[in-house]
Amino acid sequence: MLNEEYSNKTEQRKTSKKSNYEKKKKTKKCNCRSGCSKRSCYCYKSNRGCDSSCGCGSSCQNLFNHLDYFFGEDSKCTAHPCFVDWLVKNVKTADELQKIDREALQQKIMNCGRFSELSDDEDFQKWLKKWNRIKANEKLDHIQKFFRMLLSDDATMHYYSFCNDDLAEDDCDWHCTICKTCRDWREWHCDGCNKCSYGTTLPCQRCERKNQMFSFWRYIAVLYAQYFGISILSLEILDDILNIFIFTKLRTSRETLSTFYLLGAVIGNFLQLILAMTTRIVTVCFNHGLTRFSLAWCKLTSIY
Ligand SMILES: [Zn+2]
Ligand SMILES: [Zn+2]
Ligand SMILES: [Zn+2]
Ligand SMILES: [Zn+2]
Ligand SMILES: [Zn+2]
């Protein structure tokens, strides 16, 4: 049961990742004039390379146009999100990218702790066999093949996690592009609190706690409105009615000029009480308000 829910979530995550990517792919291009060397380049920010419809031309410095340095000239590989974030963090321009020592990077990956796990991988075994008796002129091609296996978004079951400096399995780990860290497969990115959360429920535990706090304060507000709001309202209405009675019936007050203004103020106050307080008490106590149904009423409430 739990597993089912987990796998659903994983699927959801993957499809949302994919659809986000596709959305980005279809949307606008950058308008850079200076060869996309700035981080404000829209294509760069969307983690993809420029193409002919961008304004940048052949001098484009967008890193993602130069990934063939790792993956080889004729490969159409896209970089794994973890590799993308590592590149963005460590490299500023395409020239800097070309300074990364590919052989050193490959050695670093081959020396990581979980590297021996690849011994079950058939493709990798083939790769290793050739690597052990490689000729100097084939070396670069073969290293690029290695990168295609471990640093690109598709291909094998494994990828190299720069966050953990170790090998990671595609089924067990994933890289969150928002938090920019590699995560366990049981975690997922919660849109509610915009953080990766661990758990089986939707919304996540953190959001749920927040909701609980919110309902606690709501409960206090309802109690307050019921016990104080209603009694204060009835007392004030009584007070206003008495005031109106005094101002209109008593002869002494009828003869004074200022009575007219006072009467106006009391009537205004009375109307405001009826409109504002009653509707608010009804809204808070019974969770039912006109503001939900009428837009005009909702706008009116901001006036009084
Ligand atoms: Zn650009
Ligand atoms: Zn562009
Ligand atoms: Zn460009
Ligand atoms: Zn990562
Ligand atoms: Zn996240």
PDB file of C-alpha atoms and ligand atoms in Angstrom:
ATOM      1  CA  MET A   1       0.000   0.000   0.000  1.00  0.00           C
ATOM      2  CA  LEU A   2       2.689   2.428   1.110  1.00  0.00           C
ATOM      3  CA  ASN A   3       4.916   1.318  -1.707  1.00  0.00           C
ATOM      4  CA  GLU A   4       2.139   2.003  -4.136  1.00  0.00           C
ATOM      5  CA  GLU A   5       1.742   5.508  -2.801  1.00  0.00           C
ATOM      6  CA  TYR A   6       5.469   6.054  -2.952  1.00  0.00           C
ATOM      7  CA  SER A   7       5.734   4.905  -6.507  1.00  0.00           C
ATOM      8  CA  ASN A   8       2.796   7.103  -7.453  1.00  0.00           C
ATOM      9  CA  LYS A   9       4.601  10.041  -5.973  1.00  0.00           C
ATOM     10  CA  THR A  10       7.800   9.131  -7.760  1.00  0.00           C
ATOM     11  CA  GLU A  11       5.883   8.942 -11.011  1.00  0.00           C
ATOM     12  CA  GLN A  12       4.244  12.283 -10.261  1.00  0.00           C
ATOM     13  CA  ARG A  13       7.635  13.785  -9.567  1.00  0.00           C
ATOM     14  CA  LYS A  14       9.084  12.423 -12.757  1.00  0.00           C
ATOM     15  CA  THR A  15       6.198  13.549 -14.932  1.00  0.00           C
ATOM     16  CA  SER A  16       6.120  16.989 -13.360  1.00  0.00           C
ATOM     17  CA  LYS A  17       9.847  17.234 -13.906  1.00  0.00           C
ATOM     18  CA  LYS A  18       9.361  16.226 -17.495  1.00  0.00           C
ATOM     19  CA  SER A  19       6.452  18.544 -18.166  1.00  0.00           C
ATOM     20  CA  ASN A  20       8.337  21.443 -16.572  1.00  0.00           C
ATOM     21  CA  TYR A  21      11.221  20.685 -18.858  1.00  0.00           C
ATOM     22  CA  GLU A  22       8.966  20.483 -21.878  1.00  0.00           C
ATOM     23  CA  LYS A  23       7.282  23.720 -20.927  1.00  0.00           C
ATOM     24  CA  LYS A  24      10.641  25.416 -20.695  1.00  0.00           C
ATOM     25  CA  LYS A  25      11.602  23.928 -24.020  1.00  0.00           C
ATOM     26  CA  LYS A  26       8.625  25.400 -25.785  1.00  0.00           C
ATOM     27  CA  THR A  27       8.612  28.827 -24.174  1.00  0.00           C
ATOM     28  CA  LYS A  28      10.536  31.885 -25.230  1.00  0.00           C
ATOM     29  CA  LYS A  29      14.174  32.211 -26.182  1.00  0.00           C
ATOM     30  CA  CYS A  30      16.755  34.614 -24.824  1.00  0.00           C
ATOM     31  CA  ASN A  31      17.292  38.060 -26.313  1.00  0.00           C
ATOM     32  CA  CYS A  32      20.968  38.439 -25.421  1.00  0.00           C
ATOM     33  CA  ARG A  33      23.181  40.560 -27.666  1.00  0.00           C
ATOM     34  CA  SER A  34      26.468  40.006 -25.854  1.00  0.00           C
ATOM     35  CA  GLY A  35      26.841  36.277 -26.445  1.00  0.00           C
ATOM     36  CA  CYS A  36      24.968  35.046 -23.361  1.00  0.00           C
ATOM     37  CA  SER A  37      27.966  35.517 -21.068  1.00  0.00           C
ATOM     38  CA  LYS A  38      25.764  36.917 -18.323  1.00  0.00           C
ATOM     39  CA  ARG A  39      23.832  34.794 -15.894  1.00  0.00           C
ATOM     40  CA  SER A  40      20.706  36.713 -16.784  1.00  0.00           C
ATOM     41  CA  CYS A  41      20.497  34.878 -20.125  1.00  0.00           C
ATOM     42  CA  TYR A  42      17.077  33.256 -20.228  1.00  0.00           C
ATOM     43  CA  CYS A  43      18.295  30.084 -21.940  1.00  0.00           C
ATOM     44  CA  TYR A  44      21.078  29.687 -19.386  1.00  0.00           C
ATOM     45  CA  LYS A  45      18.680  30.228 -16.517  1.00  0.00           C
ATOM     46  CA  SER A  46      16.380  27.556 -17.947  1.00  0.00           C
ATOM     47  CA  ASN A  47      19.371  25.182 -18.044  1.00  0.00           C
ATOM     48  CA  ARG A  48      19.376  24.701 -21.785  1.00  0.00           C
ATOM     49  CA  GLY A  49      21.459  25.675 -24.746  1.00  0.00           C
ATOM     50  CA  CYS A  50      20.729  28.449 -27.207  1.00  0.00           C
ATOM     51  CA  ASP A  51      19.768  27.746 -30.794  1.00  0.00           C
ATOM     52  CA  SER A  52      19.439  29.673 -34.025  1.00  0.00           C
ATOM     53  CA  SER A  53      16.246  31.426 -32.905  1.00  0.00           C
ATOM     54  CA  CYS A  54      18.145  33.179 -30.069  1.00  0.00           C
ATOM     55  CA  GLY A  55      19.781  36.517 -30.748  1.00  0.00           C
ATOM     56  CA  CYS A  56      23.269  35.527 -29.622  1.00  0.00           C
ATOM     57  CA  GLY A  57      24.960  34.064 -32.706  1.00  0.00           C
ATOM     58  CA  SER A  58      28.139  32.043 -32.873  1.00  0.00           C
ATOM     59  CA  SER A  59      29.900  33.788 -29.975  1.00  0.00           C
ATOM     60  CA  CYS A  60      27.411  32.277 -27.507  1.00  0.00           C
ATOM     61  CA  GLN A  61      28.995  31.592 -24.125  1.00  0.00           C
ATOM     62  CA  ASN A  62      26.035  29.680 -22.704  1.00  0.00           C
ATOM     63  CA  LEU A  63      27.490  26.643 -20.898  1.00  0.00           C
ATOM     64  CA  PHE A  64      24.776  24.354 -22.129  1.00  0.00           C
ATOM     65  CA  ASN A  65      25.854  24.865 -25.716  1.00  0.00           C
ATOM     66  CA  HIS A  66      29.255  23.457 -24.862  1.00  0.00           C
ATOM     67  CA  LEU A  67      28.314  20.185 -23.209  1.00  0.00           C
ATOM     68  CA  ASP A  68      29.763  18.292 -26.157  1.00  0.00           C
ATOM     69  CA  TYR A  69      33.060  18.867 -24.335  1.00  0.00           C
ATOM     70  CA  PHE A  70      31.856  16.129 -21.979  1.00  0.00           C
ATOM     71  CA  PHE A  71      29.474  14.107 -24.071  1.00  0.00           C
ATOM     72  CA  GLY A  72      31.156  14.114 -27.462  1.00  0.00           C
ATOM     73  CA  GLU A  73      30.436  16.003 -30.653  1.00  0.00           C
ATOM     74  CA  ASP A  74      27.571  14.040 -32.120  1.00  0.00           C
ATOM     75  CA  SER A  75      25.687  13.069 -28.991  1.00  0.00           C
ATOM     76  CA  LYS A  76      22.388  14.718 -28.208  1.00  0.00           C
ATOM     77  CA  CYS A  77      22.757  14.105 -24.460  1.00  0.00           C
ATOM     78  CA  THR A  78      21.279  16.456 -21.919  1.00  0.00           C
ATOM     79  CA  ALA A  79      23.112  16.743 -18.623  1.00  0.00           C
ATOM     80  CA  HIS A  80      21.753  15.149 -15.466  1.00  0.00           C
ATOM     81  CA  PRO A  81      20.208  17.789 -13.132  1.00  0.00           C
ATOM     82  CA  CYS A  82      22.886  17.104 -10.506  1.00  0.00           C
ATOM     83  CA  PHE A  83      25.628  17.668 -13.080  1.00  0.00           C
ATOM     84  CA  VAL A  84      23.840  20.807 -14.304  1.00  0.00           C
ATOM     85  CA  ASP A  85      23.745  22.321 -10.819  1.00  0.00           C
ATOM     86  CA  TRP A  86      27.376  21.399 -10.230  1.00  0.00           C
ATOM     87  CA  LEU A  87      28.388  23.071 -13.498  1.00  0.00           C
ATOM     88  CA  VAL A  88      26.366  26.190 -12.763  1.00  0.00           C
ATOM     89  CA  LYS A  89      27.948  26.414  -9.326  1.00  0.00           C
ATOM     90  CA  ASN A  90      31.541  25.899 -10.446  1.00  0.00           C
ATOM     91  CA  VAL A  91      31.806  27.282 -13.955  1.00  0.00           C
ATOM     92  CA  LYS A  92      30.940  30.755 -15.156  1.00  0.00           C
ATOM     93  CA  THR A  93      31.744  30.800 -18.851  1.00  0.00           C
ATOM     94  CA  ALA A  94      32.232  28.342 -21.669  1.00  0.00           C
ATOM     95  CA  ASP A  95      35.980  29.033 -21.579  1.00  0.00           C
ATOM     96  CA  GLU A  96      36.096  27.987 -17.955  1.00  0.00           C
ATOM     97  CA  LEU A  97      34.172  24.866 -18.827  1.00  0.00           C
ATOM     98  CA  GLN A  98      36.866  23.867 -21.317  1.00  0.00           C
ATOM     99  CA  LYS A  99      39.413  24.137 -18.518  1.00  0.00           C
ATOM    100  CA  ILE A 100      37.839  21.347 -16.509  1.00  0.00           C
ATOM    101  CA  ASP A 101      40.207  18.387 -16.570  1.00  0.00           C
ATOM    102  CA  ARG A 102      38.091  15.576 -18.005  1.00  0.00           C
ATOM    103  CA  GLU A 103      40.546  12.874 -17.080  1.00  0.00           C
ATOM    104  CA  ALA A 104      40.750  14.087 -13.478  1.00  0.00           C
ATOM    105  CA  LEU A 105      36.965  14.168 -13.269  1.00  0.00           C
ATOM    106  CA  GLN A 106      36.748  10.661 -14.642  1.00  0.00           C
ATOM    107  CA  GLN A 107      39.372   9.473 -12.126  1.00  0.00           C
ATOM    108  CA  LYS A 108      37.476  11.145  -9.303  1.00  0.00           C
ATOM    109  CA  ILE A 109      34.288   9.338 -10.273  1.00  0.00           C
ATOM    110  CA  MET A 110      36.093   6.014 -10.607  1.00  0.00           C
ATOM    111  CA  ASN A 111      37.563   6.397  -7.134  1.00  0.00           C
ATOM    112  CA  CYS A 112      34.265   7.075  -5.360  1.00  0.00           C
ATOM    113  CA  GLY A 113      33.072   4.698  -2.650  1.00  0.00           C
ATOM    114  CA  ARG A 114      30.158   3.019  -4.378  1.00  0.00           C
ATOM    115  CA  PHE A 115      31.852   2.687  -7.749  1.00  0.00           C
ATOM    116  CA  SER A 116      32.208  -1.081  -7.381  1.00  0.00           C
ATOM    117  CA  GLU A 117      28.394  -1.332  -7.680  1.00  0.00           C
ATOM    118  CA  LEU A 118      28.826  -0.816 -11.404  1.00  0.00           C
ATOM    119  CA  SER A 119      30.327  -4.296 -11.707  1.00  0.00           C
ATOM    120  CA  ASP A 120      26.766  -5.611 -12.267  1.00  0.00           C
ATOM    121  CA  ASP A 121      26.243  -3.265 -15.160  1.00  0.00           C
ATOM    122  CA  GLU A 122      26.799  -4.934 -18.513  1.00  0.00           C
ATOM    123  CA  ASP A 123      27.419  -1.727 -20.452  1.00  0.00           C
ATOM    124  CA  PHE A 124      29.941  -0.643 -17.931  1.00  0.00           C
ATOM    125  CA  GLN A 125      31.737  -3.989 -18.005  1.00  0.00           C
ATOM    126  CA  LYS A 126      32.134  -3.598 -21.750  1.00  0.00           C
ATOM    127  CA  TRP A 127      33.381  -0.081 -21.225  1.00  0.00           C
ATOM    128  CA  LEU A 128      35.895  -1.211 -18.596  1.00  0.00           C
ATOM    129  CA  LYS A 129      37.226  -4.032 -20.739  1.00  0.00           C
ATOM    130  CA  LYS A 130      38.055  -1.591 -23.473  1.00  0.00           C
ATOM    131  CA  TRP A 131      39.403   0.977 -21.008  1.00  0.00           C
ATOM    132  CA  ASN A 132      41.974  -1.472 -19.682  1.00  0.00           C
ATOM    133  CA  ARG A 133      43.654  -1.811 -23.049  1.00  0.00           C
ATOM    134  CA  ILE A 134      42.888   1.582 -24.491  1.00  0.00           C
ATOM    135  CA  LYS A 135      45.149   3.310 -27.008  1.00  0.00           C
ATOM    136  CA  ALA A 136      46.110   6.898 -26.347  1.00  0.00           C
ATOM    137  CA  ASN A 137      44.227   8.247 -29.371  1.00  0.00           C
ATOM    138  CA  GLU A 138      40.941   6.544 -28.336  1.00  0.00           C
ATOM    139  CA  LYS A 139      41.105   7.683 -24.765  1.00  0.00           C
ATOM    140  CA  LEU A 140      39.097  10.885 -25.071  1.00  0.00           C
ATOM    141  CA  ASP A 141      36.223   9.223 -26.939  1.00  0.00           C
ATOM    142  CA  HIS A 142      36.071   6.569 -24.299  1.00  0.00           C
ATOM    143  CA  ILE A 143      36.036   9.071 -21.436  1.00  0.00           C
ATOM    144  CA  GLN A 144      33.177  10.878 -23.161  1.00  0.00           C
ATOM    145  CA  LYS A 145      31.307   7.605 -23.361  1.00  0.00           C
ATOM    146  CA  PHE A 146      31.884   7.223 -19.631  1.00  0.00           C
ATOM    147  CA  PHE A 147      30.378  10.672 -19.028  1.00  0.00           C
ATOM    148  CA  ARG A 148      27.412   9.818 -21.232  1.00  0.00           C
ATOM    149  CA  MET A 149      26.751   6.837 -18.983  1.00  0.00           C
ATOM    150  CA  LEU A 150      27.013   8.630 -15.655  1.00  0.00           C
ATOM    151  CA  LEU A 151      26.491  12.350 -16.163  1.00  0.00           C
ATOM    152  CA  SER A 152      23.712  12.477 -18.723  1.00  0.00           C
ATOM    153  CA  ASP A 153      20.011  12.474 -18.041  1.00  0.00           C
ATOM    154  CA  ASP A 154      19.213   9.218 -19.813  1.00  0.00           C
ATOM    155  CA  ALA A 155      21.068   5.948 -20.221  1.00  0.00           C
ATOM    156  CA  THR A 156      22.102   3.778 -17.304  1.00  0.00           C
ATOM    157  CA  MET A 157      20.623   2.923 -13.918  1.00  0.00           C
ATOM    158  CA  HIS A 158      23.313   4.957 -12.180  1.00  0.00           C
ATOM    159  CA  TYR A 159      24.391   8.545 -12.156  1.00  0.00           C
ATOM    160  CA  TYR A 160      27.196  10.348 -10.416  1.00  0.00           C
ATOM    161  CA  SER A 161      25.898  12.556  -7.607  1.00  0.00           C
ATOM    162  CA  PHE A 162      28.065  15.629  -7.124  1.00  0.00           C
ATOM    163  CA  CYS A 163      26.026  16.446  -3.997  1.00  0.00           C
ATOM    164  CA  ASN A 164      27.138  13.233  -2.288  1.00  0.00           C
ATOM    165  CA  ASP A 165      30.425  12.836  -4.174  1.00  0.00           C
ATOM    166  CA  ASP A 166      29.393   9.305  -4.866  1.00  0.00           C
ATOM    167  CA  LEU A 167      27.548   7.076  -7.272  1.00  0.00           C
ATOM    168  CA  ALA A 168      23.769   7.092  -6.973  1.00  0.00           C
ATOM    169  CA  GLU A 169      21.102   4.791  -8.302  1.00  0.00           C
ATOM    170  CA  ASP A 170      18.383   6.267 -10.465  1.00  0.00           C
ATOM    171  CA  ASP A 171      15.693   4.306  -8.641  1.00  0.00           C
ATOM    172  CA  CYS A 172      16.883   5.250  -5.146  1.00  0.00           C
ATOM    173  CA  ASP A 173      18.010   8.824  -5.505  1.00  0.00           C
ATOM    174  CA  TRP A 174      17.077  11.861  -7.465  1.00  0.00           C
ATOM    175  CA  HIS A 175      18.301  15.426  -7.652  1.00  0.00           C
ATOM    176  CA  CYS A 176      15.822  18.148  -6.686  1.00  0.00           C
ATOM    177  CA  THR A 177      16.335  21.078  -9.041  1.00  0.00           C
ATOM    178  CA  ILE A 178      14.678  23.499  -6.610  1.00  0.00           C
ATOM    179  CA  CYS A 179      16.533  22.527  -3.417  1.00  0.00           C
ATOM    180  CA  LYS A 180      19.616  21.750  -5.527  1.00  0.00           C
ATOM    181  CA  THR A 181      20.523  18.610  -3.606  1.00  0.00           C
ATOM    182  CA  CYS A 182      20.298  14.904  -4.209  1.00  0.00           C
ATOM    183  CA  ARG A 183      17.456  13.306  -2.320  1.00  0.00           C
ATOM    184  CA  ASP A 184      16.321   9.917  -1.187  1.00  0.00           C
ATOM    185  CA  TRP A 185      13.582   8.334  -3.331  1.00  0.00           C
ATOM    186  CA  ARG A 186      11.160   8.576  -0.389  1.00  0.00           C
ATOM    187  CA  GLU A 187      11.406  12.337  -0.448  1.00  0.00           C
ATOM    188  CA  TRP A 188       9.483  14.633  -2.739  1.00  0.00           C
ATOM    189  CA  HIS A 189       9.330  18.340  -3.248  1.00  0.00           C
ATOM    190  CA  CYS A 190       6.324  19.842  -1.485  1.00  0.00           C
ATOM    191  CA  ASP A 191       4.834  22.817  -3.296  1.00  0.00           C
ATOM    192  CA  GLY A 192       3.163  23.943  -0.084  1.00  0.00           C
ATOM    193  CA  CYS A 193       6.331  24.772   1.848  1.00  0.00           C
ATOM    194  CA  ASN A 194       8.709  24.694  -1.146  1.00  0.00           C
ATOM    195  CA  LYS A 195      11.047  22.210   0.507  1.00  0.00           C
ATOM    196  CA  CYS A 196      11.784  18.566   0.017  1.00  0.00           C
ATOM    197  CA  SER A 197       9.803  16.508   2.494  1.00  0.00           C
ATOM    198  CA  TYR A 198      10.037  12.993   3.719  1.00  0.00           C
ATOM    199  CA  GLY A 199       6.838  11.140   4.307  1.00  0.00           C
ATOM    200  CA  THR A 200       3.811   9.351   3.019  1.00  0.00           C
ATOM    201  CA  THR A 201       1.126  11.988   3.320  1.00  0.00           C
ATOM    202  CA  LEU A 202       0.003  14.823   1.116  1.00  0.00           C
ATOM    203  CA  PRO A 203       0.427  17.629   2.167  1.00  0.00           C
ATOM    204  CA  CYS A 204       3.799  17.034   3.815  1.00  0.00           C
ATOM    205  CA  GLN A 205       4.327  16.748   7.563  1.00  0.00           C
ATOM    206  CA  ARG A 206       5.654  20.294   7.779  1.00  0.00           C
ATOM    207  CA  CYS A 207       2.619  21.746   6.019  1.00  0.00           C
ATOM    208  CA  GLU A 208       0.310  19.612   8.116  1.00  0.00           C
ATOM    209  CA  ARG A 209       1.797  20.977  11.335  1.00  0.00           C
ATOM    210  CA  LYS A 210       1.264  24.477   9.997  1.00  0.00           C
ATOM    211  CA  ASN A 211      -2.357  23.643   9.217  1.00  0.00           C
ATOM    212  CA  GLN A 212      -2.846  22.315  12.724  1.00  0.00           C
ATOM    213  CA  MET A 213      -1.474  25.544  14.212  1.00  0.00           C
ATOM    214  CA  PHE A 214      -3.763  27.503  11.954  1.00  0.00           C
ATOM    215  CA  SER A 215      -6.858  25.551  13.011  1.00  0.00           C
ATOM    216  CA  PHE A 216      -5.902  26.050  16.677  1.00  0.00           C
ATOM    217  CA  TRP A 217      -5.901  29.829  16.262  1.00  0.00           C
ATOM    218  CA  ARG A 218      -9.127  29.603  14.306  1.00  0.00           C
ATOM    219  CA  TYR A 219     -10.698  27.754  17.186  1.00  0.00           C
ATOM    220  CA  ILE A 220      -9.621  30.533  19.586  1.00  0.00           C
ATOM    221  CA  ALA A 221     -11.092  33.156  17.229  1.00  0.00           C
ATOM    222  CA  VAL A 222     -14.417  31.316  17.077  1.00  0.00           C
ATOM    223  CA  LEU A 223     -14.575  31.060  20.880  1.00  0.00           C
ATOM    224  CA  TYR A 224     -13.781  34.753  21.215  1.00  0.00           C
ATOM    225  CA  ALA A 225     -16.428  35.727  18.656  1.00  0.00           C
ATOM    226  CA  GLN A 226     -19.054  33.538  20.306  1.00  0.00           C
ATOM    227  CA  TYR A 227     -18.529  34.639  23.906  1.00  0.00           C
ATOM    228  CA  PHE A 228     -17.417  38.252  23.567  1.00  0.00           C
ATOM    229  CA  GLY A 229     -18.484  39.302  20.083  1.00  0.00           C
ATOM    230  CA  ILE A 230     -22.182  38.545  20.465  1.00  0.00           C
ATOM    231  CA  SER A 231     -22.522  40.120  23.933  1.00  0.00           C
ATOM    232  CA  ILE A 232     -20.579  43.232  22.930  1.00  0.00           C
ATOM    233  CA  LEU A 233     -22.701  43.547  19.802  1.00  0.00           C
ATOM    234  CA  SER A 234     -26.013  43.361  21.718  1.00  0.00           C
ATOM    235  CA  LEU A 235     -24.802  45.889  24.313  1.00  0.00           C
ATOM    236  CA  GLU A 236     -23.721  48.319  21.606  1.00  0.00           C
ATOM    237  CA  ILE A 237     -26.994  47.989  19.716  1.00  0.00           C
ATOM    238  CA  LEU A 238     -28.887  48.695  22.941  1.00  0.00           C
ATOM    239  CA  ASP A 239     -26.635  51.685  23.590  1.00  0.00           C
ATOM    240  CA  ASP A 240     -27.288  53.130  20.127  1.00  0.00           C
ATOM    241  CA  ILE A 241     -31.057  52.634  20.344  1.00  0.00           C
ATOM    242  CA  LEU A 242     -31.116  54.437  23.704  1.00  0.00           C
ATOM    243  CA  ASN A 243     -29.014  57.267  22.268  1.00  0.00           C
ATOM    244  CA  ILE A 244     -31.333  57.698  19.288  1.00  0.00           C
ATOM    245  CA  PHE A 245     -34.336  57.649  21.617  1.00  0.00           C
ATOM    246  CA  ILE A 246     -32.804  60.323  23.867  1.00  0.00           C
ATOM    247  CA  PHE A 247     -31.802  62.610  21.021  1.00  0.00           C
ATOM    248  CA  THR A 248     -35.142  62.470  19.285  1.00  0.00           C
ATOM    249  CA  LYS A 249     -37.614  62.429  22.210  1.00  0.00           C
ATOM    250  CA  LEU A 250     -36.140  64.679  24.921  1.00  0.00           C
ATOM    251  CA  ARG A 251     -37.076  68.308  24.487  1.00  0.00           C
ATOM    252  CA  THR A 252     -33.802  69.763  25.912  1.00  0.00           C
ATOM    253  CA  SER A 253     -31.686  67.881  23.404  1.00  0.00           C
ATOM    254  CA  ARG A 254     -34.052  68.730  20.557  1.00  0.00           C
ATOM    255  CA  GLU A 255     -33.499  72.410  21.242  1.00  0.00           C
ATOM    256  CA  THR A 256     -29.681  72.191  21.059  1.00  0.00           C
ATOM    257  CA  LEU A 257     -28.167  72.605  17.592  1.00  0.00           C
ATOM    258  CA  SER A 258     -25.376  70.050  18.001  1.00  0.00           C
ATOM    259  CA  THR A 259     -27.931  67.277  18.581  1.00  0.00           C
ATOM    260  CA  PHE A 260     -28.424  66.942  14.846  1.00  0.00           C
ATOM    261  CA  TYR A 261     -24.761  66.102  14.316  1.00  0.00           C
ATOM    262  CA  LEU A 262     -24.652  63.741  17.291  1.00  0.00           C
ATOM    263  CA  LEU A 263     -27.741  61.965  16.012  1.00  0.00           C
ATOM    264  CA  GLY A 264     -26.117  61.548  12.632  1.00  0.00           C
ATOM    265  CA  ALA A 265     -23.022  60.066  14.254  1.00  0.00           C
ATOM    266  CA  VAL A 266     -25.077  57.607  16.315  1.00  0.00           C
ATOM    267  CA  ILE A 267     -27.100  56.447  13.304  1.00  0.00           C
ATOM    268  CA  GLY A 268     -23.866  56.023  11.312  1.00  0.00           C
ATOM    269  CA  ASN A 269     -22.356  54.008  14.133  1.00  0.00           C
ATOM    270  CA  PHE A 270     -25.479  51.870  14.359  1.00  0.00           C
ATOM    271  CA  LEU A 271     -25.420  51.060  10.644  1.00  0.00           C
ATOM    272  CA  GLN A 272     -21.732  50.232  10.782  1.00  0.00           C
ATOM    273  CA  LEU A 273     -22.321  47.884  13.711  1.00  0.00           C
ATOM    274  CA  ILE A 274     -25.052  46.035  11.886  1.00  0.00           C
ATOM    275  CA  LEU A 275     -23.060  45.769   8.674  1.00  0.00           C
ATOM    276  CA  ALA A 276     -19.579  45.094   9.969  1.00  0.00           C
ATOM    277  CA  MET A 277     -19.842  43.291  13.256  1.00  0.00           C
ATOM    278  CA  THR A 278     -22.791  41.046  12.534  1.00  0.00           C
ATOM    279  CA  THR A 279     -21.422  39.838   9.228  1.00  0.00           C
ATOM    280  CA  ARG A 280     -18.009  39.255  10.770  1.00  0.00           C
ATOM    281  CA  ILE A 281     -19.388  37.312  13.702  1.00  0.00           C
ATOM    282  CA  VAL A 282     -21.471  35.206  11.314  1.00  0.00           C
ATOM    283  CA  THR A 283     -18.389  34.577   9.168  1.00  0.00           C
ATOM    284  CA  VAL A 284     -16.122  33.575  12.055  1.00  0.00           C
ATOM    285  CA  CYS A 285     -18.614  31.560  14.121  1.00  0.00           C
ATOM    286  CA  PHE A 286     -20.374  29.701  11.343  1.00  0.00           C
ATOM    287  CA  ASN A 287     -17.612  29.771   8.735  1.00  0.00           C
ATOM    288  CA  HIS A 288     -20.133  31.116   6.301  1.00  0.00           C
ATOM    289  CA  GLY A 289     -20.000  34.561   4.853  1.00  0.00           C
ATOM    290  CA  LEU A 290     -21.398  36.625   2.069  1.00  0.00           C
ATOM    291  CA  THR A 291     -17.826  37.452   1.051  1.00  0.00           C
ATOM    292  CA  ARG A 292     -17.552  33.938  -0.294  1.00  0.00           C
ATOM    293  CA  PHE A 293     -20.424  34.350  -2.653  1.00  0.00           C
ATOM    294  CA  SER A 294     -20.409  37.990  -3.618  1.00  0.00           C
ATOM    295  CA  LEU A 295     -17.391  39.779  -4.986  1.00  0.00           C
ATOM    296  CA  ALA A 296     -19.038  43.175  -4.503  1.00  0.00           C
ATOM    297  CA  TRP A 297     -19.648  42.415  -0.837  1.00  0.00           C
ATOM    298  CA  CYS A 298     -16.063  41.262  -0.415  1.00  0.00           C
ATOM    299  CA  LYS A 299     -14.808  44.587  -1.777  1.00  0.00           C
ATOM    300  CA  LEU A 300     -17.241  46.503   0.419  1.00  0.00           C
ATOM    301  CA  THR A 301     -15.850  44.889   3.584  1.00  0.00           C
ATOM    302  CA  SER A 302     -12.544  46.647   3.060  1.00  0.00           C
ATOM    303  CA  ILE A 303     -14.316  50.014   3.371  1.00  0.00           C
ATOM    304  CA  TYR A 304     -15.906  49.555   6.787  1.00  0.00           C
TER     305      TYR A 304
HETATM  306 ZN    ZN B   1      21.221  34.341 -24.020  1.00  0.00          ZN
HETATM  307 ZN    ZN B   2      19.465  31.698 -26.046  1.00  0.00          ZN
HETATM  308 ZN    ZN B   3      23.225  32.142 -26.543  1.00  0.00          ZN
HETATM  309 ZN    ZN B   4      22.621  16.208  -6.717  1.00  0.00          ZN
HETATM  310 ZN    ZN B   5      13.201  20.010  -3.178  1.00  0.00          ZN
END
